[in-house]
CSV table of C-alpha atoms in Angstrom, one decimal:
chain,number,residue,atom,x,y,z
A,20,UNK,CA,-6.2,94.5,81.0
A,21,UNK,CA,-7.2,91.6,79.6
A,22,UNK,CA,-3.9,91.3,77.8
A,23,UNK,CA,-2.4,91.7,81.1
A,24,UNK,CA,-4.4,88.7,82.9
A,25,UNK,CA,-3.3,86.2,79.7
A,26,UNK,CA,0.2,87.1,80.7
A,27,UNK,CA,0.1,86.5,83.9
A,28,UNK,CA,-1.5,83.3,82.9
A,29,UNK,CA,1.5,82.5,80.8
A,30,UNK,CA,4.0,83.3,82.7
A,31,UNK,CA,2.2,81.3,86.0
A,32,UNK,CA,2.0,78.2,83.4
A,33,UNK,CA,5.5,78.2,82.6
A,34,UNK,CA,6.7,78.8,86.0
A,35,UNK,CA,4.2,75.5,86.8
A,36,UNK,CA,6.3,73.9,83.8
A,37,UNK,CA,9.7,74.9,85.2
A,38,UNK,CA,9.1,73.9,88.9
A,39,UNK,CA,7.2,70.4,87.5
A,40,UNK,CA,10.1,69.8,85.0
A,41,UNK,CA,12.1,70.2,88.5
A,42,UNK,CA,10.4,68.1,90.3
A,43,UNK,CA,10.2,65.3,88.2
A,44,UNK,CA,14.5,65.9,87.2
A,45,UNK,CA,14.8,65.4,91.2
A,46,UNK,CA,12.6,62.4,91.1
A,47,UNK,CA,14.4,60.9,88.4
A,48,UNK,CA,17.7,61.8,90.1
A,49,UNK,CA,16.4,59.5,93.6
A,50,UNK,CA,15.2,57.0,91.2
A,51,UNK,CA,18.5,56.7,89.8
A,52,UNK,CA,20.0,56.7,93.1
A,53,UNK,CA,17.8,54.0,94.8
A,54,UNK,CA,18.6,51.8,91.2
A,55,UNK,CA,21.8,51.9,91.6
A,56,UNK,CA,21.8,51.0,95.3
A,57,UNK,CA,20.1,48.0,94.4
A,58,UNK,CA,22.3,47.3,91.9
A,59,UNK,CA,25.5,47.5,94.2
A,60,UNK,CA,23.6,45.2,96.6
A,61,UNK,CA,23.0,43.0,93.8
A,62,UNK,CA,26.1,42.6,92.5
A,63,UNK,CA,27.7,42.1,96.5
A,64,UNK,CA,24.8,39.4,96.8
A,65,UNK,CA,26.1,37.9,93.2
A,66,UNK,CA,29.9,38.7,94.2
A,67,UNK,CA,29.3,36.9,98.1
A,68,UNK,CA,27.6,33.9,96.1
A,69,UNK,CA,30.3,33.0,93.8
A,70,UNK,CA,33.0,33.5,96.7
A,71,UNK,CA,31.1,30.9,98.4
A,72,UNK,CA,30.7,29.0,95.8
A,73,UNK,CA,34.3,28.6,94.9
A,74,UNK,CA,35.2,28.3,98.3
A,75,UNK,CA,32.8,25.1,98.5
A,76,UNK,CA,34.0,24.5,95.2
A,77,UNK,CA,38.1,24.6,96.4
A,78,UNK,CA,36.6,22.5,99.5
A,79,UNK,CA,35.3,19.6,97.9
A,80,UNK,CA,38.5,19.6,95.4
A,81,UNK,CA,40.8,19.4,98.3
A,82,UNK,CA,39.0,16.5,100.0
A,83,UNK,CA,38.9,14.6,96.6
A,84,UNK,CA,42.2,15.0,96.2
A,85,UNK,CA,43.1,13.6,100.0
A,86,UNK,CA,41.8,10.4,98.7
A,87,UNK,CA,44.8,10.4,96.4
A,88,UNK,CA,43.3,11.9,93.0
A,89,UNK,CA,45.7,14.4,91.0
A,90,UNK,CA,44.5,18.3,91.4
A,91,UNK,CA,43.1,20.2,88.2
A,92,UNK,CA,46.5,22.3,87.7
A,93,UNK,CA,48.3,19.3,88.1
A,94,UNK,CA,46.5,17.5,85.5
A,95,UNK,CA,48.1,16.2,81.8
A,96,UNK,CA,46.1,17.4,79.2
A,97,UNK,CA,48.5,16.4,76.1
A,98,UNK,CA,49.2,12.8,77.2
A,99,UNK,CA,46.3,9.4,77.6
A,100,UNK,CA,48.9,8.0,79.8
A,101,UNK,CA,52.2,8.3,81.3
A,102,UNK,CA,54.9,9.1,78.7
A,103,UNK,CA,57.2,5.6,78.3
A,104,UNK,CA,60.8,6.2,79.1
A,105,UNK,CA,62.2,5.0,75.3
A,106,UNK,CA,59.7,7.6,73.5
A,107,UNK,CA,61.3,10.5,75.4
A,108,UNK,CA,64.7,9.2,75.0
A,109,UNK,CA,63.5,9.0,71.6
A,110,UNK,CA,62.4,12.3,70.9
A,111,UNK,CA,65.3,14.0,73.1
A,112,UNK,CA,68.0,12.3,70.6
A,113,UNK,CA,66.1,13.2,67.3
A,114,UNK,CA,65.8,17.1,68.1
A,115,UNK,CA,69.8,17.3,69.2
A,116,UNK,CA,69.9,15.8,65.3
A,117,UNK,CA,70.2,11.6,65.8
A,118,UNK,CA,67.9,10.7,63.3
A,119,UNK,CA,69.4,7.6,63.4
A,120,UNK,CA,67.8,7.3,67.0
A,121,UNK,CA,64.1,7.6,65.3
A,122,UNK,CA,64.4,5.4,62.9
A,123,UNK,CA,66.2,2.9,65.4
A,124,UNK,CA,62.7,3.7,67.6
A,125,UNK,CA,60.0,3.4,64.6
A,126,UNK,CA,61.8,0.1,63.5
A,127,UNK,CA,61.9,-1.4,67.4
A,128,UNK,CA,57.9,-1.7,66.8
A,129,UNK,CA,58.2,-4.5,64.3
A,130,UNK,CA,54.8,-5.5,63.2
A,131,UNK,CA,52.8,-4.2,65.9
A,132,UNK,CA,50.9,-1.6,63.6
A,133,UNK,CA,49.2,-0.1,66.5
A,134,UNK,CA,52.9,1.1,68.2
A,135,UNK,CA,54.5,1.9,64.7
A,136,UNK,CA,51.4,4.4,64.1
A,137,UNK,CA,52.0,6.1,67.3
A,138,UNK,CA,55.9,6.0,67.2
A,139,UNK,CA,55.7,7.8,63.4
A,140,UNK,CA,53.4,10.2,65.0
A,141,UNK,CA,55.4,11.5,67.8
A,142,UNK,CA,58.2,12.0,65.2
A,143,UNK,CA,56.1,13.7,62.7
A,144,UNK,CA,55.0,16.0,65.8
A,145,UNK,CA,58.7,17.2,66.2
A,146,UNK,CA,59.1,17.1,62.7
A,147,UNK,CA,56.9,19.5,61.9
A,148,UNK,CA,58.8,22.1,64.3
A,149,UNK,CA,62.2,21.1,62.7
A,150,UNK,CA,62.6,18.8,60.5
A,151,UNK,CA,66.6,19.1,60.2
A,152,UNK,CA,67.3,15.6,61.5
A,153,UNK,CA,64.5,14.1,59.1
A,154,UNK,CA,66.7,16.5,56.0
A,155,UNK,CA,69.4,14.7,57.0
A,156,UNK,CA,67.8,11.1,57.6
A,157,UNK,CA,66.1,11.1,53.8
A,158,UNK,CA,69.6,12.8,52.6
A,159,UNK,CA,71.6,9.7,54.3
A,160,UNK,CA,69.3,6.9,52.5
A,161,UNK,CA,66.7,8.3,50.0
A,162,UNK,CA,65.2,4.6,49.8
A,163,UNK,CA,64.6,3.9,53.9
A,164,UNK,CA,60.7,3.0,54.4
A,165,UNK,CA,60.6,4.5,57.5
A,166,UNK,CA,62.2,8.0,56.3
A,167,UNK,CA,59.7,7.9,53.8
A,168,UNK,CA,56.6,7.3,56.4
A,169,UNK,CA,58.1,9.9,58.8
A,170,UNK,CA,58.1,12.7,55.9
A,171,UNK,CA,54.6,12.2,54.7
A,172,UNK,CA,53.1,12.0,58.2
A,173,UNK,CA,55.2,15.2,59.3
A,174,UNK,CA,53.7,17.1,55.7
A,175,UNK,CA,49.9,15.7,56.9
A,176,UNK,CA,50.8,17.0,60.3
A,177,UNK,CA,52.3,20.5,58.8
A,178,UNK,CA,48.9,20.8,57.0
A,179,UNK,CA,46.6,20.2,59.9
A,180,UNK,CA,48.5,22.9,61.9
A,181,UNK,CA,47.9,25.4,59.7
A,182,UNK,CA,44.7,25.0,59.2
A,183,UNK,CA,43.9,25.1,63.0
A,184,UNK,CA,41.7,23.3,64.9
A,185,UNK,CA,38.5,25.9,64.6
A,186,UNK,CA,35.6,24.8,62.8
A,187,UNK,CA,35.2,25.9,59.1
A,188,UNK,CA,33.3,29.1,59.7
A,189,UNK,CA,36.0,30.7,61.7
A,190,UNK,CA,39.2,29.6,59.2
A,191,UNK,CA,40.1,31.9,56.5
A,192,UNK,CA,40.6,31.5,52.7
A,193,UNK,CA,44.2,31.5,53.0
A,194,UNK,CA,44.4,29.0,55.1
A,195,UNK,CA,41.9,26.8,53.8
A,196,UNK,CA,44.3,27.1,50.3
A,197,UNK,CA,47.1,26.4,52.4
A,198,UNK,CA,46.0,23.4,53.9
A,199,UNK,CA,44.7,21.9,50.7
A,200,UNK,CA,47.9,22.7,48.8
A,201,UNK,CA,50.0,21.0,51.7
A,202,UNK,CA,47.8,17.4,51.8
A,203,UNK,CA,48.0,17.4,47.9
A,204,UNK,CA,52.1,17.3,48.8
A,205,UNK,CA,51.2,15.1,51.4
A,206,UNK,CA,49.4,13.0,49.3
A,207,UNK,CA,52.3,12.4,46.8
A,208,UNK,CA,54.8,11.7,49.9
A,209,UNK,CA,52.2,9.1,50.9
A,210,UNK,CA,51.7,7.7,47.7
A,211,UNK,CA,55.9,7.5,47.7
A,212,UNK,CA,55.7,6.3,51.4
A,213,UNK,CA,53.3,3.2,50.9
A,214,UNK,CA,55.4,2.0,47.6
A,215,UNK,CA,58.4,1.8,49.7
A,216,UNK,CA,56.7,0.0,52.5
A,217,UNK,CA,56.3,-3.3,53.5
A,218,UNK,CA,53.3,-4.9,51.7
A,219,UNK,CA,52.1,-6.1,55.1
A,220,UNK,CA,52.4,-2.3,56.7
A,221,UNK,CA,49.0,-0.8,57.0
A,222,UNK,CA,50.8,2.4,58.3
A,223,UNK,CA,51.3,4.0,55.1
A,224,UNK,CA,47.8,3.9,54.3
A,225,UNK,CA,46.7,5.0,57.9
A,226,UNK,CA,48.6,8.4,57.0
A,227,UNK,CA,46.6,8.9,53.5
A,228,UNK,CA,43.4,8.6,56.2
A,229,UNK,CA,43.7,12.3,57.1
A,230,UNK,CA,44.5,13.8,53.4
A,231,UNK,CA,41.4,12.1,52.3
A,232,UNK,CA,39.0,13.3,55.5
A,233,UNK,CA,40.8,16.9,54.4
A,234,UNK,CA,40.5,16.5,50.7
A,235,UNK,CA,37.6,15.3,51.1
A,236,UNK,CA,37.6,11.7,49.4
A,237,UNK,CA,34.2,10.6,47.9
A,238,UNK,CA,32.7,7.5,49.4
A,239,UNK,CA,34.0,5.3,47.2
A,240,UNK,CA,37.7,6.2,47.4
A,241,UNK,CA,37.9,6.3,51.0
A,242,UNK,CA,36.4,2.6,51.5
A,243,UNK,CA,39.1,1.7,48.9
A,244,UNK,CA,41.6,3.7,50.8
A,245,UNK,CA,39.6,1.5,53.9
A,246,UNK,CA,39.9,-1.8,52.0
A,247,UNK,CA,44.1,-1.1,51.7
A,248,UNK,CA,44.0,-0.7,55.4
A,249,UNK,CA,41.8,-3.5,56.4
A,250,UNK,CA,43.3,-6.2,54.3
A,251,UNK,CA,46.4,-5.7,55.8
A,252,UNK,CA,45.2,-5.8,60.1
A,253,UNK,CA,41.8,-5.3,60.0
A,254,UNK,CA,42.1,-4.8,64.1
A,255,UNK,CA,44.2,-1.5,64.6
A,256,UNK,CA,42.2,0.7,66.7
A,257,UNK,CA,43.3,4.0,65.4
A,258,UNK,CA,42.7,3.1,62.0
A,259,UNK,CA,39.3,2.4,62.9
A,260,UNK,CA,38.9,6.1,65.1
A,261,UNK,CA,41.0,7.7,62.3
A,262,UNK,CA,37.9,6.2,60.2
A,263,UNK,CA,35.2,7.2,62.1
A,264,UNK,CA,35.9,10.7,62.0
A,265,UNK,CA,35.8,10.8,57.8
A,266,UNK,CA,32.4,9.3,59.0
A,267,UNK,CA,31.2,11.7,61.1
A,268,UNK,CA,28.5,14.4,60.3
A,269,UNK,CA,31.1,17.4,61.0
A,270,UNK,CA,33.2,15.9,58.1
A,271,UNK,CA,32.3,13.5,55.1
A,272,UNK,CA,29.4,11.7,56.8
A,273,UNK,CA,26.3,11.4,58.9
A,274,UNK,CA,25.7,10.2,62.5
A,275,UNK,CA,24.0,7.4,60.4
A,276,UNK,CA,27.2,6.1,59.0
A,277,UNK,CA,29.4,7.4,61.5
A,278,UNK,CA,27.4,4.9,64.0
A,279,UNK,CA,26.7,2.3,61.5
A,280,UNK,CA,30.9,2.0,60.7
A,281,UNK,CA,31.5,1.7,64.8
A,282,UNK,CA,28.6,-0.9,65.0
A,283,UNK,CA,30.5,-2.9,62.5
A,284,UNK,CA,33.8,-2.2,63.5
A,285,UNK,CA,32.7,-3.7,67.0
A,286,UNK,CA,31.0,-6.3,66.0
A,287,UNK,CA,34.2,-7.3,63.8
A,288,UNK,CA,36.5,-7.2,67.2
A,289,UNK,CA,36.5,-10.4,69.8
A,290,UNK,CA,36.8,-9.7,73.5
A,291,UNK,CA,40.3,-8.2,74.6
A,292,UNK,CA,40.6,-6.3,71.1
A,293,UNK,CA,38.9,-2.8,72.5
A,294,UNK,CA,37.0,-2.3,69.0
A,295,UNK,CA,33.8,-1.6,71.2
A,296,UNK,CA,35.1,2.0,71.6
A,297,UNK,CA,34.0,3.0,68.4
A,298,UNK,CA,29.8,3.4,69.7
A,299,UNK,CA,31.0,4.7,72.2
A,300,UNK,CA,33.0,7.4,70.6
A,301,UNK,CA,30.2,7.9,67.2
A,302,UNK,CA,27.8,8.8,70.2
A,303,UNK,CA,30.1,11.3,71.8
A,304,UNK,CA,30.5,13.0,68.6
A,305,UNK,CA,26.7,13.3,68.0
A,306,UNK,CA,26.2,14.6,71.4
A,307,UNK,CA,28.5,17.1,70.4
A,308,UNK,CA,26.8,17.7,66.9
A,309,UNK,CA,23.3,18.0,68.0
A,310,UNK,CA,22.9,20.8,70.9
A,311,UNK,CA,19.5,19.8,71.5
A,312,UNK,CA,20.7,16.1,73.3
A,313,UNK,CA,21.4,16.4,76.6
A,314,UNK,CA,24.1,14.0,77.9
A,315,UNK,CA,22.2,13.1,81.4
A,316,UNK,CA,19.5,11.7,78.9
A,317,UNK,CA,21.2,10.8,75.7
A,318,UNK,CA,23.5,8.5,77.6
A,319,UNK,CA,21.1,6.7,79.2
A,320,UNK,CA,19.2,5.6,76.3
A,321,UNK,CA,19.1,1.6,76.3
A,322,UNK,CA,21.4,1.2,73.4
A,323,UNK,CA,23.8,3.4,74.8
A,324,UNK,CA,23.5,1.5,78.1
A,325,UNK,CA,24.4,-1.7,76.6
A,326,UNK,CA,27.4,-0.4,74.3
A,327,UNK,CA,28.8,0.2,77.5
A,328,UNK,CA,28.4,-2.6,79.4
A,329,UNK,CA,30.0,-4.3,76.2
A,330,UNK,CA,32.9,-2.3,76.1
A,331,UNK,CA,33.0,-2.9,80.1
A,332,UNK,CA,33.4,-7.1,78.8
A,333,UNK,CA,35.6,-6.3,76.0
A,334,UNK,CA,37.6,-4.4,79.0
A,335,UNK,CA,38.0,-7.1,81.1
A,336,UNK,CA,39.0,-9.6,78.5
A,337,UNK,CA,42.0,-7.5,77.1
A,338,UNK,CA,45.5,-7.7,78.4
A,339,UNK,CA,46.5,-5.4,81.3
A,340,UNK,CA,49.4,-4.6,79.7
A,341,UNK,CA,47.8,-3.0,76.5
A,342,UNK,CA,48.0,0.6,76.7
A,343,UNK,CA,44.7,0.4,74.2
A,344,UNK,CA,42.9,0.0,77.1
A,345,UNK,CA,43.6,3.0,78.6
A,346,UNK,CA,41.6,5.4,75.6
A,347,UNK,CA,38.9,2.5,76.3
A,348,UNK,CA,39.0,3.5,80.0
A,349,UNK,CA,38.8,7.4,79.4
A,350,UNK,CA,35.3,6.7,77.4
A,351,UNK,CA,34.0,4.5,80.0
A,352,UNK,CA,34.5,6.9,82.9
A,353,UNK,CA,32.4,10.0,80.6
A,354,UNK,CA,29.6,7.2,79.9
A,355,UNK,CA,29.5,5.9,83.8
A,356,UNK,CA,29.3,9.1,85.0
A,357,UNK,CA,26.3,10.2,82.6
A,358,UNK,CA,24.5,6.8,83.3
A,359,UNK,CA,25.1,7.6,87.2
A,360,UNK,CA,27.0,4.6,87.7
A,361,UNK,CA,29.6,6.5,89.9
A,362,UNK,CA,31.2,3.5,92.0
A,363,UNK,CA,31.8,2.1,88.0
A,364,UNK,CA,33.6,5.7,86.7
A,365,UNK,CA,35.7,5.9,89.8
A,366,UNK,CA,36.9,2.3,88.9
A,367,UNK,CA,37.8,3.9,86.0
A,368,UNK,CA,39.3,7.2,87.0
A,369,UNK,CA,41.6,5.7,89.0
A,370,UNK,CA,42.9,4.1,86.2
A,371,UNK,CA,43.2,6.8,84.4
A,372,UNK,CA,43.8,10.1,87.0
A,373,UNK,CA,46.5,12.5,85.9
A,374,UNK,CA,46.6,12.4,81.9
A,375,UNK,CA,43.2,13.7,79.9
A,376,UNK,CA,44.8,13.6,76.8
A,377,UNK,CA,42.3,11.5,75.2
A,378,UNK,CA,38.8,11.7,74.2
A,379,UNK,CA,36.2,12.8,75.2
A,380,UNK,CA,38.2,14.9,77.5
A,381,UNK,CA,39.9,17.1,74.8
A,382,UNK,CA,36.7,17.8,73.4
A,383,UNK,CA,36.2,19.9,76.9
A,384,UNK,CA,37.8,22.1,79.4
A,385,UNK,CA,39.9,20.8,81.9
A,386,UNK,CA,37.1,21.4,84.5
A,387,UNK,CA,34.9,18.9,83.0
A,388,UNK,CA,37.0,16.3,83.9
A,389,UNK,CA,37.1,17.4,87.1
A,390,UNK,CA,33.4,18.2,87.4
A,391,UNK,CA,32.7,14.3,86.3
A,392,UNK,CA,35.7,13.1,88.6
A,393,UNK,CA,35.0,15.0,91.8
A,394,UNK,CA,31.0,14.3,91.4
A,395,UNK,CA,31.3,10.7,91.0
A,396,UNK,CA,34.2,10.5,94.1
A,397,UNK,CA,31.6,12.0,96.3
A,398,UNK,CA,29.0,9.9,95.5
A,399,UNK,CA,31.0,6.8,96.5
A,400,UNK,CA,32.9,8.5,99.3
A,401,UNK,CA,31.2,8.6,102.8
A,402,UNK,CA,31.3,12.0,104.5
A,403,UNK,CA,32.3,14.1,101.9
């Protein structure tokens, strides 16, 4: 009997199991249910938000561009400026194979040091895709100055592209021997390049600039690779932003002499010469280094205010005329907008509206540009 009653017992507890295990497999089920209800209201609440958002968003874009700014697709991210007529003449007659056209372009730039720099570089940019016409150009006279420039930039070019423009942790072995093999070919071509040259062409020695940041030149050789450069025009700007990026903490150097080579580099420059975007641009790339600065601070900080409002006078001393100005114009826009000086930065994106080739721009998306454009229109723009 007894045995009986404990079975009963048993079977009554695991029936009260079984119907609780029930229960609570039911509850669960609701509880699931009612989560994801909330969940698909969520993400209509989240979906509804970011609909309105872009549609404000696509609103405020289309009244800035009313005023007569360019829209974001429409936007040049590869050029600074407008392309010049000759240098796409240029570069049309050297890839159908008239080298003789490039080295009739290059040579047009006499001693400004500044244009020859750029005019080698463009070529060395389509050199670098196919370099037939340069073949045949070095073939036709092995001794021509300029042939010699062209090659060694297209090999330093050559090298930069395949290592990529990642940072170090995300390039592999093989390419980091690739590149290093390539700028120690460079380096010879250079070498070759700078004893054909002019002894008054810094050019030569602008190209060795970006084997030694990739080699990585001590200290020593690079001011005497500097020295070479300086003693010849100590005022070409890209020498000194070529310069300032061996200086910088990412690649041989520290913000500390990054920002102590664009102090003096400024302070070597008279008004009109645009030297003062070197602070500028050593406090852009420590913004960039340092995750913990915030830009709506950092660029308000009183030295940072007045390195502006010196480049603003060094600005309005230099000729209209000097395309310089224009990689001097891009900087001041990014700094104006940070220091919420937005009727100043729309001054300067007028100037500059349509190309974003240039720094600080390619250091960021597209948006950004728009982001700091659009904001400052609006602050400056009744009813908008």
């Amino acid at each position: 009997m007894i045995g009986l009653y404990i079975l009963g017992a048993v079977l009554l507890f695991g029936a009260y199991k079984v119907l609780r295990g029930v229960y609570f497999i039911r509850k669960a089920k609701r509880l699931e249910a009612e989560v994801a209800l909330i969940e698909a209201r969520t993400e209509a609440t989240q979906a509804h938000t970011a609909e309105l958002k872009a549609e404000r968003k696509a609103r405020e874009a289309a009244e800035v561009v009313a005023l007569g700014f360019v829209a974001e697709e429409d936007l040049d991210t590869e050029n600074a400026l407008p392309v010049p007529p000759e240098r796409t003449a240029a570069l049309d007659a050297v890839r159908s194979g008239d080298w003789e056209a490039g080295a009739a372009y290059v040579e047009a730039a006499a001693a400004d040091w500044e244009e020859r720099w750029q005019r080698v570089r463009v070529l060395s940019e389509v050199a670098a895709e196919d370099d037939s016409w340069l073949l045949a150009w070095r073939a036709a006279r092995p001794s021509d100055a300029t042939a010699a420039l062209v090659n060694a930039d297209t090999g330093v070019k050559v090298a930069w592209n395949v290592r990529g423009g990642q940072r170090g942790s995300d390039t592999t072995q093989e390419q980091f021997r690739l590149f290093h093999e390539l700028l120690v070919k460079a380096q010879a071509d250079t070498h070759e390049a700078q004893r054909l040259a002019d002894p008054a062409d810094p050019v030569p020695y602008m190209v060795e600039q970006p084997i030694g940041q990739g080699l990585g030149y001590a200290h020593e050789q690079y001011g005497e690779l500097w020295a070479r450069i300086v003693e010849r025009d100590p005022k070409v700007l890209s020498a000194h932003t070529n310069a300032l990026q061996y200086w910088c903490a990412k690649w041989r150097g520290s913000h500390e002499l990054a920002l102590a080579f664009a102090l003096e580099s400024a302070a070597s420059g008279k008004p009109g010469e645009l030297l003062s975007l070197l602070p500028l641009a050593a406090y852009v790339e420590q913004e960039l280094h340092e995750p913990e600065l915030k830009p709506e601070t950092f660029f308000k900080e009183p030295e940072i205010a007045a390195a502006v409002d010196a480049a603003l006078v060094d600005l309005a001393a230099a000729d209209p005329g000097d395309w310089r100005a224009v990689r001097l114009r891009h900087m001041l826009a990014w700094f104006l907008f940070w220091q919420d000086r937005d009727a100043e930065a729309v001054e300067q994106f007028r100037h500059i509206d349509g190309y974003i080739g240039a720094m600080p721009w390619y250091y960021s998306p597209r948006s950004r540009y728009v982001y700091a454009r659009n904001w400052a229109v609006r602050e400056v723009t009744p009813g908008l």
